XYZ file of C-alpha atoms in Angstrom:
444
model
C -24.008 14.454 8.869
C -21.732 14.273 5.835
C -18.766 11.974 5.314
C -16.082 12.974 2.816
C -13.660 10.272 1.707
C -10.141 10.673 0.352
C -8.684 7.806 -1.624
C -4.957 7.071 -1.663
C -4.972 4.507 -4.483
C -1.315 3.519 -4.330
C -1.701 2.475 -0.696
C -5.195 1.059 -1.168
C -6.353 3.214 1.741
C -9.072 5.696 2.510
C -9.161 8.630 4.918
C -12.436 10.105 6.139
C -13.619 13.537 7.195
C -16.946 13.481 9.033
C -18.875 16.752 9.378
C -21.799 17.303 11.751
C -23.208 20.736 12.534
C -19.965 22.377 11.452
C -17.812 20.098 13.645
C -15.379 17.625 12.129
C -13.703 14.286 12.770
C -10.691 13.220 10.675
C -9.938 9.479 10.580
C -6.627 7.788 9.678
C -4.955 10.609 7.747
C -1.822 10.033 5.723
C 1.182 12.291 6.184
C 0.248 14.728 3.387
C -2.421 16.430 5.501
C -2.940 19.576 3.434
C -5.550 17.850 1.278
C -7.616 16.979 4.349
C -7.219 20.265 6.173
C -7.872 22.161 2.957
C -11.157 20.331 2.465
C -12.140 21.112 6.046
C -11.290 24.789 5.605
C -13.246 25.039 2.347
C -16.338 23.755 4.169
C -15.711 25.845 7.291
C -15.440 22.673 9.371
C -14.047 23.057 12.869
C -11.948 19.937 13.339
C -12.471 18.577 16.855
C -11.039 15.056 16.729
C -8.377 13.194 14.770
C -8.880 9.449 15.187
C -6.304 6.739 14.564
C -7.603 3.177 14.424
C -4.167 1.588 14.861
C -0.431 2.008 14.450
C -0.356 1.708 10.691
C 1.960 -0.706 8.918
C 1.601 0.663 5.382
C 2.193 4.402 5.756
C 3.284 7.023 8.240
C 0.479 8.948 9.833
C -0.347 12.623 9.590
C -2.548 12.404 12.660
C -0.258 14.093 15.154
C 0.592 16.967 12.813
C -3.076 17.457 11.839
C -4.013 17.739 15.499
C -1.159 20.141 16.245
C -2.086 22.408 13.336
C -5.803 22.555 14.106
C -6.002 22.170 17.861
C -8.103 19.038 17.477
C -7.838 16.213 19.998
C -5.680 13.343 18.749
C -7.198 9.991 19.736
C -5.277 6.699 19.585
C -6.054 3.241 20.948
C -4.987 3.192 24.586
C -2.884 0.076 24.019
C -0.857 1.822 21.290
C 1.082 3.736 23.979
C 2.462 6.148 21.385
C 5.347 8.348 22.508
C 3.574 11.691 21.988
C 0.602 13.425 23.552
C -2.802 12.001 22.684
C -6.154 11.040 24.161
C -6.196 7.285 24.856
C -9.276 5.487 23.558
C -10.547 2.793 25.931
C -13.069 0.128 24.961
C -16.661 1.446 25.149
C -15.624 4.639 26.946
C -17.467 7.250 24.869
C -15.871 10.460 23.649
C -18.494 13.175 23.697
C -18.452 15.900 21.087
C -21.092 18.611 20.631
C -24.571 18.686 19.087
C -25.367 15.081 19.996
C -22.246 13.586 18.384
C -20.638 10.667 20.245
C -17.599 8.542 19.353
C -17.589 5.057 20.881
C -14.263 3.158 20.749
C -14.581 -0.602 20.226
C -11.437 -2.661 20.830
C -11.075 -4.832 17.735
C -7.668 -6.561 17.844
C -6.633 -8.806 14.989
C -4.974 -6.657 12.358
C -2.827 -5.303 15.192
C -3.134 -5.953 18.934
C -4.208 -2.402 19.816
C -6.592 -1.948 16.901
C -9.704 0.057 17.770
C -12.753 0.794 15.630
C -14.873 3.899 16.218
C -18.665 3.833 16.200
C -20.293 7.198 15.552
C -23.627 7.944 17.213
C -25.823 10.972 16.610
C -28.402 11.634 19.311
C -27.816 8.102 20.561
C -28.353 6.364 17.197
C -25.523 4.300 15.680
C -24.899 5.645 12.186
C -21.340 4.881 11.021
C -18.381 2.693 11.902
C -14.769 3.574 11.127
C -13.362 0.045 11.093
C -9.766 0.742 10.020
C -8.169 -2.649 9.378
C -10.747 -4.791 11.177
C -13.917 -5.609 9.220
C -13.424 -4.644 5.576
C -15.549 -4.802 2.461
C -15.618 -8.517 1.690
C -12.592 -9.211 3.838
C -10.675 -8.274 6.995
C -7.289 -6.800 7.832
C -4.313 -9.128 7.622
C -3.174 -10.702 10.903
C 0.358 -11.608 9.780
C 2.079 -8.241 9.410
C 3.720 -8.450 12.845
C 5.380 -11.751 11.988
C 4.351 -15.374 11.461
C 4.824 -16.177 15.149
C 1.851 -13.969 16.107
C -0.288 -14.474 13.015
C -2.455 -17.312 14.324
C -3.144 -15.519 17.618
C -4.072 -12.316 15.824
C -6.250 -14.203 13.337
C -8.205 -15.703 16.230
C -8.619 -12.260 17.719
C -9.782 -11.012 14.338
C -12.524 -13.640 14.374
C -13.857 -12.248 17.654
C -13.513 -8.658 16.482
C -15.279 -8.874 13.139
C -18.085 -10.906 14.647
C -18.391 -8.325 17.421
C -18.818 -5.620 14.776
C -21.344 -7.764 12.926
C -23.660 -7.414 15.946
C -24.157 -3.717 15.200
C -27.399 -2.580 13.528
C -27.514 -3.560 9.869
C -27.894 -0.033 8.532
C -24.676 1.201 10.149
C -22.373 2.394 7.389
C -19.047 0.521 7.284
C -16.100 2.816 6.531
C -12.821 0.858 6.501
C -9.405 2.407 6.001
C -7.925 -0.496 4.061
C -9.409 -1.721 0.792
C -8.615 -2.984 -2.659
C -4.951 -2.441 -3.509
C -3.714 -2.457 0.076
C -1.210 -5.069 1.183
C -2.808 -4.723 4.635
C -5.914 -6.598 3.506
C -6.492 -10.295 3.195
C -7.241 -11.294 -0.397
C -10.642 -10.362 -1.727
C -11.021 -6.938 -0.140
C -13.558 -4.762 -1.870
C -13.043 -1.234 -3.074
C -14.697 1.272 -0.819
C -17.506 1.175 1.768
C -20.402 -1.025 2.766
C -22.949 -1.581 5.537
C -23.018 -4.094 8.358
C -26.033 -5.770 6.750
C -24.294 -6.205 3.398
C -21.182 -7.656 5.052
C -23.220 -10.183 7.012
C -24.779 -11.257 3.723
C -21.645 -11.372 1.571
C -18.381 -11.249 3.533
C -16.911 -14.775 3.361
C -14.890 -14.294 6.547
C -18.062 -13.695 8.557
C -19.204 -17.117 7.341
C -16.325 -18.811 9.169
C -17.820 -20.775 12.048
C -14.832 -20.846 14.403
C -11.589 -18.975 15.113
C -9.715 -21.998 13.750
C -11.559 -21.788 10.440
C -10.941 -18.071 10.057
C -7.264 -18.429 10.914
C -6.826 -21.231 8.399
C -8.675 -19.243 5.742
C -6.693 -16.042 6.248
C -3.291 -17.696 6.546
C -3.715 -20.402 3.912
C -1.936 -18.436 1.185
C 0.387 -15.858 2.772
C 0.837 -12.654 0.808
C 4.223 -10.942 0.528
C 4.883 -8.141 3.003
C 6.453 -4.983 1.521
C 9.935 -4.383 2.894
C 9.177 -0.848 4.088
C 6.322 -1.991 6.344
C 8.728 -2.832 9.165
C 9.622 0.864 9.429
C 6.060 2.191 9.542
C 4.918 0.885 12.933
C 7.949 2.223 14.828
C 7.636 5.607 13.106
C 3.958 5.860 14.013
C 4.758 4.845 17.587
C 7.544 7.367 18.118
C 6.146 10.247 16.057
C 6.276 11.362 12.423
C 8.041 14.506 11.275
C 6.016 17.051 9.275
C 6.042 16.631 5.521
C 9.282 18.192 4.208
C 8.872 21.474 2.364
C 11.916 21.668 0.131
C 12.813 21.901 -3.526
C 14.629 18.825 -4.856
C 17.470 19.965 -7.151
C 17.542 19.137 -10.850
C 20.755 17.386 -11.790
C 22.543 16.897 -15.080
C 22.905 13.259 -15.989
C 26.709 13.621 -15.813
C 26.346 14.424 -12.101
C 24.736 11.030 -11.514
C 26.615 8.664 -13.819
C 29.138 6.604 -11.940
C 27.923 7.588 -8.462
C 27.802 4.773 -5.932
C 26.354 6.794 -3.044
C 22.805 7.019 -4.448
C 20.125 4.683 -5.747
C 18.652 5.578 -9.137
C 14.934 5.052 -9.758
C 13.656 5.562 -13.305
C 9.965 6.524 -13.362
C 9.662 7.173 -17.094
C 7.073 5.288 -19.170
C 8.033 1.674 -19.789
C 8.486 2.308 -23.505
C 11.324 4.698 -22.629
C 12.755 2.378 -19.988
C 12.903 -0.431 -22.544
C 15.344 1.622 -24.626
C 17.803 1.650 -21.737
C 18.326 3.159 -18.307
C 21.294 4.449 -16.342
C 23.559 1.799 -14.869
C 22.188 -0.056 -11.802
C 18.774 1.596 -12.082
C 15.503 0.280 -10.692
C 12.820 0.936 -13.312
C 9.444 1.721 -11.672
C 7.087 3.442 -14.082
C 5.180 6.312 -12.460
C 1.723 5.232 -11.297
C -0.406 5.410 -8.177
C 1.696 2.728 -6.477
C 5.118 4.117 -7.419
C 6.002 4.963 -3.811
C 5.063 1.554 -2.482
C 7.223 -0.259 -5.037
C 10.138 2.118 -4.458
C 9.913 1.581 -0.704
C 9.820 -2.162 -1.268
C 12.696 -2.481 -3.727
C 15.175 0.229 -2.708
C 16.963 0.266 0.681
C 14.737 2.275 2.965
C 15.323 6.040 2.976
C 18.813 5.824 1.527
C 19.722 8.632 -0.941
C 17.743 8.428 -4.177
C 17.932 10.167 -7.540
C 14.834 10.064 -9.731
C 14.948 9.919 -13.520
C 11.891 11.332 -15.275
C 10.802 12.886 -18.530
C 10.487 16.698 -18.480
C 6.682 16.548 -18.650
C 6.226 14.094 -15.755
C 4.863 15.105 -12.357
C 7.935 14.530 -10.229
C 6.330 16.225 -7.232
C 3.658 13.519 -7.174
C 6.356 10.844 -7.078
C 8.164 12.621 -4.243
C 4.879 12.940 -2.344
C 4.244 9.207 -2.639
C 7.671 8.545 -1.188
C 6.985 11.021 1.616
C 3.814 9.121 2.543
C 6.086 6.323 3.751
C 8.673 8.768 5.176
C 11.113 8.016 2.346
C 12.419 11.578 2.369
C 15.959 11.214 1.075
C 15.415 12.256 -2.563
C 18.581 14.163 -3.395
C 18.010 14.996 -7.045
C 16.017 14.610 -10.245
C 17.332 14.017 -13.765
C 15.003 14.976 -16.620
C 17.350 14.528 -19.584
C 19.328 11.345 -20.238
C 20.367 12.268 -23.756
C 24.054 11.674 -24.246
C 24.248 9.269 -21.319
C 25.501 5.711 -21.592
C 22.292 3.701 -21.231
C 22.282 0.086 -20.137
C 19.827 -2.739 -19.529
C 17.617 -2.408 -22.591
C 14.907 -4.992 -23.233
C 12.134 -5.625 -25.734
C 8.398 -5.226 -25.152
C 6.388 -7.905 -26.960
C 2.659 -8.453 -27.416
C 0.791 -11.610 -26.426
C 0.977 -13.304 -29.823
C 4.727 -12.702 -30.081
C 5.259 -13.751 -26.473
C 3.474 -17.028 -27.048
C 5.607 -17.819 -30.084
C 8.752 -17.028 -28.117
C 7.633 -19.121 -25.144
C 7.063 -22.112 -27.372
C 10.615 -21.837 -28.697
C 12.923 -24.292 -26.997
C 15.569 -21.750 -25.975
C 13.208 -19.180 -24.403
C 12.670 -19.330 -20.640
C 9.510 -17.920 -19.070
C 9.704 -16.082 -15.738
C 6.429 -15.449 -13.875
C 6.904 -12.598 -11.362
C 3.370 -12.513 -9.934
C 2.484 -13.141 -6.291
C 1.927 -16.746 -5.131
C -1.807 -16.097 -4.693
C -2.041 -15.074 -8.354
C -0.095 -18.112 -9.501
C -2.520 -20.326 -7.610
C -5.252 -19.122 -9.978
C -3.426 -19.905 -13.229
C 0.096 -21.026 -14.097
C 2.150 -21.142 -17.263
C 3.500 -24.697 -17.625
C 7.243 -24.897 -17.090
C 7.677 -21.274 -16.054
C 10.207 -20.282 -13.425
C 8.204 -18.599 -10.661
C 9.726 -15.826 -8.555
C 7.863 -12.831 -7.168
C 9.292 -9.563 -8.485
C 10.357 -8.237 -5.080
C 12.281 -11.439 -4.363
C 14.509 -10.745 -7.369
C 15.802 -7.728 -5.456
C 15.870 -9.133 -1.923
C 16.942 -12.730 -2.604
C 18.710 -12.500 -5.956
C 17.717 -13.947 -9.318
C 16.554 -17.552 -9.159
C 19.231 -20.118 -9.961
C 16.630 -21.891 -12.089
C 17.209 -19.275 -14.792
C 19.968 -20.025 -17.286
C 21.961 -16.872 -18.009
C 22.910 -18.250 -21.423
C 19.287 -18.307 -22.597
C 16.839 -15.447 -23.244
C 14.053 -14.830 -20.734
C 10.420 -13.853 -21.322
C 9.096 -12.055 -18.226
C 5.366 -11.883 -17.493
C 3.127 -10.672 -14.672
C -0.497 -9.549 -14.794
C -0.283 -6.447 -16.967
C 3.372 -5.760 -17.802
C 4.086 -3.319 -14.954
C 5.852 -5.687 -12.581
C 7.514 -7.503 -15.481
C 9.219 -4.260 -16.497
C 10.452 -3.742 -12.930
C 11.839 -7.280 -13.009
C 13.435 -6.656 -16.396
C 15.517 -3.805 -14.986
C 16.983 -6.222 -12.466
C 17.541 -9.071 -14.904
C 19.164 -6.981 -17.610
C 21.483 -5.392 -15.035
C 22.744 -8.917 -14.362
C 23.299 -9.663 -18.029
C 20.128 -11.510 -19.024
C 18.655 -11.136 -22.514
C 15.069 -10.096 -21.709
C 11.693 -9.825 -23.426
C 8.709 -8.438 -21.514
C 5.092 -9.372 -22.169
C 3.385 -5.993 -22.476
C 0.539 -5.327 -22.455
C -0.953 -8.452 -20.964
C -0.029 -11.116 -18.489
C 0.244 -14.806 -17.765
C -3.493 -15.413 -18.103
C -3.355 -13.947 -21.603
C -0.298 -16.023 -22.418
C -2.058 -19.207 -21.333
C -5.298 -18.413 -23.143
C -3.966 -16.927 -26.362
C -4.301 -19.255 -29.378
C -1.105 -20.122 -31.193
């Protein structure tokens, strides 16, 4: 048996391809399925099953399309009741493959009500567990993504589920879908894979003695929920269209200036963004999590124009958007020379930022998540999570007549925030590189 993993860093997720005697099982694939099917073809793997652990909240699935293209059986939790053909997985009703390979569904509600983990047995021996968003490395899947009204109930179910999985043999390999970087995990999720034995020894949530204790622990400090998540579950329930195969047109900047029917996202490096962007632009520097931030901050799947430098990989940005079915990219601009640029700001290092912050007229805005602020705070800072600047408006605590120093953990989110603040007329400095912890600890 061989297990091949595929990381999707921007989503904090992992897809798996299990091979046994030339037969394959694909688990929790994202929409861009060519990378998975290509790997299977290169190894001459005959894909027999595509398994989905749950109706995902953080991306749209490629499971149905992978099954249609390969002839594999698509397996979903029975309680998902998805509106397309699939094999329903019922608790402890084994799915038999060939050459001694067995897939045993285990109902593990908590992250979602229908959530199902899959235990793999070879010749009757338990060898691997695809745990999706149930038991994770050092954590467990969040129970609050379906709304605060159901969070406590789901957290209590999660207690039962992860402790059920902890009864498996210690040498069973734990292969979760969600991990570090995913907003589907409770805080503290580890990076990749583990074993049942190691989780019993080190996972703090398995140390909770009661459902009440686990619920209180998981819900004590709620994490923000990305705005696009509410569209993912319905899409995965009703069916996801194949990945679009089309060429996005290149536009001259004059074709974009003044348009009110599109949203402009600038993915250039932050040093270029600081010199100015097109009017009413959201500045999200290209990185692994570009798509997630775009889906969070821009109205979902409304027409978008991307601004990039000529040497940037625009196709990678479009692919990230497609992973969340944000398909309405109508153009790309790769030359802003001659355009009227707005919303410029200054990038400052830690020493400069500290001097500015100590000046009486400089306001400090901390745009980190509440869980990060609980670890360390800058005294007197206005605290507003970066996404809330876009969804709720700029905090009234900020004085528009005074300059603002924006800080996060590294500079990335602070630059995103700066594009919003400068568009509303604020005079902005951005701590980059570095973050609030550096600002607090840096000597004067």
